[in-house]
Short mmCIF file of N, CA and C and ligand atoms in Angstrom, two decimals:
data_model
loop_
_atom_site.label_atom_id
_atom_site.label_comp_id
_atom_site.label_asym_id
_atom_site.label_seq_id
_atom_site.Cartn_x
_atom_site.Cartn_y
_atom_site.Cartn_z
N MET A 1 0.86 -1.20 0.00
CA MET A 1 0.00 0.00 0.00
C MET A 1 0.89 1.25 0.00
N THR A 2 0.66 2.10 -0.94
CA THR A 2 1.45 3.32 -1.05
C THR A 2 1.01 4.35 -0.02
N ASN A 3 1.95 5.00 0.60
CA ASN A 3 1.65 6.16 1.42
C ASN A 3 1.65 7.39 0.52
N HIS A 4 0.53 8.03 0.44
CA HIS A 4 0.41 9.22 -0.40
C HIS A 4 0.62 10.47 0.45
N THR A 5 1.13 11.50 -0.19
CA THR A 5 1.21 12.80 0.46
C THR A 5 0.27 13.75 -0.28
N CYS A 6 -0.67 14.30 0.44
CA CYS A 6 -1.65 15.20 -0.19
C CYS A 6 -0.93 16.38 -0.82
N TYR A 7 -1.24 16.64 -2.08
CA TYR A 7 -0.58 17.72 -2.80
C TYR A 7 -0.92 19.09 -2.21
N VAL A 8 -2.07 19.21 -1.59
CA VAL A 8 -2.53 20.50 -1.08
C VAL A 8 -2.10 20.73 0.35
N CYS A 9 -2.43 19.79 1.25
CA CYS A 9 -2.18 20.03 2.68
C CYS A 9 -0.96 19.27 3.21
N LYS A 10 -0.36 18.40 2.36
CA LYS A 10 0.86 17.67 2.70
C LYS A 10 0.65 16.58 3.73
N LYS A 11 -0.58 16.30 4.08
CA LYS A 11 -0.87 15.20 4.98
C LYS A 11 -0.55 13.87 4.30
N THR A 12 -0.05 12.91 5.11
CA THR A 12 0.22 11.57 4.59
C THR A 12 -1.00 10.69 4.83
N PHE A 13 -1.36 9.90 3.85
CA PHE A 13 -2.56 9.06 3.99
C PHE A 13 -2.45 7.87 3.05
N THR A 14 -3.36 6.91 3.25
CA THR A 14 -3.48 5.76 2.35
C THR A 14 -4.89 5.76 1.77
N ASN A 15 -5.15 4.84 0.89
CA ASN A 15 -6.48 4.74 0.26
C ASN A 15 -6.87 6.03 -0.45
N ALA A 16 -6.17 6.32 -1.50
CA ALA A 16 -6.48 7.53 -2.27
C ALA A 16 -7.73 7.34 -3.12
N ILE A 17 -8.60 8.30 -3.08
CA ILE A 17 -9.81 8.29 -3.91
C ILE A 17 -9.76 9.43 -4.92
N TYR A 18 -9.08 10.50 -4.56
CA TYR A 18 -9.03 11.68 -5.41
C TYR A 18 -7.59 11.96 -5.78
N TRP A 19 -7.36 12.23 -7.04
CA TRP A 19 -6.04 12.66 -7.46
C TRP A 19 -6.14 13.39 -8.80
N TYR A 20 -5.15 14.22 -9.04
CA TYR A 20 -4.97 14.85 -10.34
C TYR A 20 -4.15 13.91 -11.20
N ASP A 21 -4.50 13.80 -12.46
CA ASP A 21 -3.76 12.94 -13.39
C ASP A 21 -3.50 13.74 -14.65
N SER A 22 -2.23 13.91 -15.00
CA SER A 22 -1.89 14.72 -16.17
C SER A 22 -2.30 14.06 -17.48
N LEU A 23 -2.80 12.86 -17.41
CA LEU A 23 -3.35 12.22 -18.61
C LEU A 23 -4.40 13.12 -19.26
N HIS A 24 -5.14 13.82 -18.44
CA HIS A 24 -6.28 14.59 -18.93
C HIS A 24 -5.91 16.02 -19.33
N ASP A 25 -4.68 16.38 -19.16
CA ASP A 25 -4.31 17.79 -19.16
C ASP A 25 -3.21 18.06 -20.20
N THR A 26 -3.44 18.99 -21.08
CA THR A 26 -2.45 19.27 -22.12
C THR A 26 -1.23 20.00 -21.59
N LYS A 27 -1.24 20.38 -20.32
CA LYS A 27 -0.12 21.14 -19.80
C LYS A 27 1.17 20.34 -19.70
N TYR A 28 1.04 19.03 -19.43
CA TYR A 28 2.23 18.22 -19.14
C TYR A 28 2.48 17.17 -20.20
N ASP A 29 3.75 17.00 -20.56
CA ASP A 29 4.14 15.98 -21.51
C ASP A 29 4.48 14.67 -20.83
N LYS A 30 4.45 14.64 -19.51
CA LYS A 30 4.71 13.39 -18.81
C LYS A 30 3.62 13.16 -17.78
N ARG A 31 3.61 11.93 -17.30
CA ARG A 31 2.56 11.53 -16.36
C ARG A 31 2.89 12.04 -14.97
N ILE A 32 2.01 12.83 -14.43
CA ILE A 32 2.13 13.35 -13.07
C ILE A 32 0.84 13.00 -12.32
N ILE A 33 1.02 12.48 -11.14
CA ILE A 33 -0.12 12.19 -10.27
C ILE A 33 0.01 13.07 -9.03
N ARG A 34 -1.06 13.71 -8.65
CA ARG A 34 -1.07 14.53 -7.43
C ARG A 34 -2.24 14.05 -6.55
N PRO A 35 -1.93 13.31 -5.51
CA PRO A 35 -3.00 12.79 -4.67
C PRO A 35 -3.59 13.87 -3.76
N PHE A 36 -4.88 13.70 -3.47
CA PHE A 36 -5.56 14.58 -2.51
C PHE A 36 -6.17 13.72 -1.42
N CYS A 37 -6.08 14.20 -0.18
CA CYS A 37 -6.54 13.38 0.95
C CYS A 37 -8.05 13.29 1.02
N GLY A 38 -8.77 14.19 0.40
CA GLY A 38 -10.23 14.15 0.43
C GLY A 38 -10.83 15.25 -0.41
N PRO A 39 -12.16 15.30 -0.45
CA PRO A 39 -12.84 16.30 -1.28
C PRO A 39 -12.43 17.74 -0.99
N PRO A 40 -12.23 18.15 0.28
CA PRO A 40 -11.85 19.56 0.48
C PRO A 40 -10.57 19.94 -0.25
N CYS A 41 -9.56 19.07 -0.17
CA CYS A 41 -8.30 19.38 -0.85
C CYS A 41 -8.43 19.24 -2.37
N ALA A 42 -9.23 18.29 -2.82
CA ALA A 42 -9.46 18.16 -4.26
C ALA A 42 -10.14 19.42 -4.80
N ASN A 43 -11.10 19.93 -4.04
CA ASN A 43 -11.78 21.17 -4.46
C ASN A 43 -10.85 22.36 -4.39
N LYS A 44 -10.05 22.40 -3.34
CA LYS A 44 -9.15 23.52 -3.17
C LYS A 44 -8.11 23.56 -4.30
N TYR A 45 -7.70 22.38 -4.75
CA TYR A 45 -6.72 22.31 -5.83
C TYR A 45 -7.24 23.02 -7.08
N ARG A 46 -8.52 22.87 -7.37
CA ARG A 46 -9.09 23.54 -8.54
C ARG A 46 -9.03 25.05 -8.40
N GLU A 47 -9.07 25.53 -7.16
CA GLU A 47 -9.00 26.97 -6.94
C GLU A 47 -7.57 27.49 -7.03
N ILE A 48 -6.62 26.72 -6.48
CA ILE A 48 -5.26 27.23 -6.37
C ILE A 48 -4.40 26.89 -7.57
N SER A 49 -4.83 26.00 -8.43
CA SER A 49 -4.00 25.60 -9.56
C SER A 49 -4.52 26.25 -10.84
N ASP A 50 -3.71 26.15 -11.88
CA ASP A 50 -4.13 26.67 -13.18
C ASP A 50 -4.68 25.56 -14.07
N VAL A 51 -5.06 24.44 -13.45
CA VAL A 51 -5.44 23.26 -14.22
C VAL A 51 -6.60 23.54 -15.16
N ASN A 52 -7.49 24.42 -14.77
CA ASN A 52 -8.65 24.69 -15.61
C ASN A 52 -8.33 25.63 -16.77
N ASP A 53 -7.11 26.14 -16.78
CA ASP A 53 -6.74 27.06 -17.86
C ASP A 53 -6.26 26.33 -19.11
N TYR A 54 -6.06 25.01 -18.99
CA TYR A 54 -5.55 24.25 -20.12
C TYR A 54 -6.64 23.36 -20.67
N PRO A 55 -6.68 23.21 -21.99
CA PRO A 55 -7.71 22.35 -22.56
C PRO A 55 -7.52 20.89 -22.16
N ILE A 56 -8.61 20.17 -22.14
CA ILE A 56 -8.56 18.73 -21.86
C ILE A 56 -7.93 18.01 -23.04
N ARG A 57 -7.07 17.06 -22.73
CA ARG A 57 -6.36 16.32 -23.76
C ARG A 57 -7.28 15.27 -24.38
N LYS A 58 -7.50 15.40 -25.69
CA LYS A 58 -8.33 14.43 -26.42
C LYS A 58 -7.72 14.24 -27.80
N PRO A 59 -7.51 13.03 -28.25
CA PRO A 59 -7.67 11.81 -27.47
C PRO A 59 -6.57 11.67 -26.44
N PHE A 60 -6.74 10.80 -25.49
CA PHE A 60 -5.71 10.56 -24.51
C PHE A 60 -4.47 9.99 -25.18
N PRO A 61 -3.29 10.34 -24.67
CA PRO A 61 -2.07 9.74 -25.21
C PRO A 61 -2.05 8.23 -24.97
N GLN A 62 -1.33 7.53 -25.82
CA GLN A 62 -1.26 6.07 -25.75
C GLN A 62 0.15 5.64 -25.39
N GLY A 63 0.27 4.40 -24.99
CA GLY A 63 1.59 3.80 -24.83
C GLY A 63 2.09 3.80 -23.42
N ALA A 64 3.36 3.42 -23.29
CA ALA A 64 3.96 3.24 -21.97
C ALA A 64 3.92 4.54 -21.18
N GLY A 65 3.51 4.44 -19.94
CA GLY A 65 3.43 5.60 -19.08
C GLY A 65 2.09 6.30 -19.11
N TRP A 66 1.22 5.89 -20.03
CA TRP A 66 -0.08 6.57 -20.15
C TRP A 66 -1.24 5.60 -19.99
N GLU A 67 -0.98 4.51 -19.30
CA GLU A 67 -2.07 3.56 -19.06
C GLU A 67 -3.16 4.24 -18.22
N ILE A 68 -4.37 3.79 -18.42
CA ILE A 68 -5.47 4.28 -17.58
C ILE A 68 -5.23 3.81 -16.14
N ILE A 69 -5.29 4.72 -15.21
CA ILE A 69 -5.07 4.41 -13.80
C ILE A 69 -6.40 4.53 -13.07
N SER A 70 -6.81 3.41 -12.47
CA SER A 70 -8.07 3.45 -11.72
C SER A 70 -7.84 3.39 -10.22
N ASN A 71 -6.58 3.17 -9.81
CA ASN A 71 -6.27 3.04 -8.38
C ASN A 71 -4.79 3.35 -8.24
N ILE A 72 -4.45 4.31 -7.40
CA ILE A 72 -3.04 4.66 -7.24
C ILE A 72 -2.45 4.07 -5.96
N ASP A 73 -3.20 3.24 -5.27
CA ASP A 73 -2.71 2.71 -4.00
C ASP A 73 -1.64 1.64 -4.17
N TYR A 74 -1.59 1.00 -5.32
CA TYR A 74 -0.66 -0.11 -5.50
C TYR A 74 0.28 0.10 -6.67
N ILE A 75 0.45 1.33 -7.07
CA ILE A 75 1.39 1.60 -8.17
C ILE A 75 2.43 2.61 -7.72
N GLU A 76 3.53 2.61 -8.45
CA GLU A 76 4.52 3.66 -8.27
C GLU A 76 4.14 4.77 -9.24
N TYR A 77 4.17 5.98 -8.77
CA TYR A 77 3.84 7.08 -9.66
C TYR A 77 4.75 8.26 -9.39
N GLU A 78 4.84 9.12 -10.38
CA GLU A 78 5.65 10.32 -10.23
C GLU A 78 4.74 11.47 -9.85
N THR A 79 5.17 12.22 -8.84
CA THR A 79 4.42 13.39 -8.44
C THR A 79 5.40 14.57 -8.41
N ASP A 80 4.98 15.71 -7.97
CA ASP A 80 5.89 16.86 -7.98
C ASP A 80 5.58 17.79 -6.82
ZN1 ZN B 101 -5.14 17.30 1.93
#
């Protein structure tokens, strides 16, 4: 089980339900995951980040590093 660090409040937690995934975002050329400890931090991220300023990536990129992620608790991921 991965220990996640909330991108917003820096709290450490397990069982991630909310995260940012650069798969959806044209801003990043690489896969970045930013976990959030819960809905308040997930909502706050939308306010404090510029994520809504970039168009949604369509179609999604393919290939290594861009697999669909449905659970980040058991994978290694890159964050920032
Ligand atoms: Zn948090």
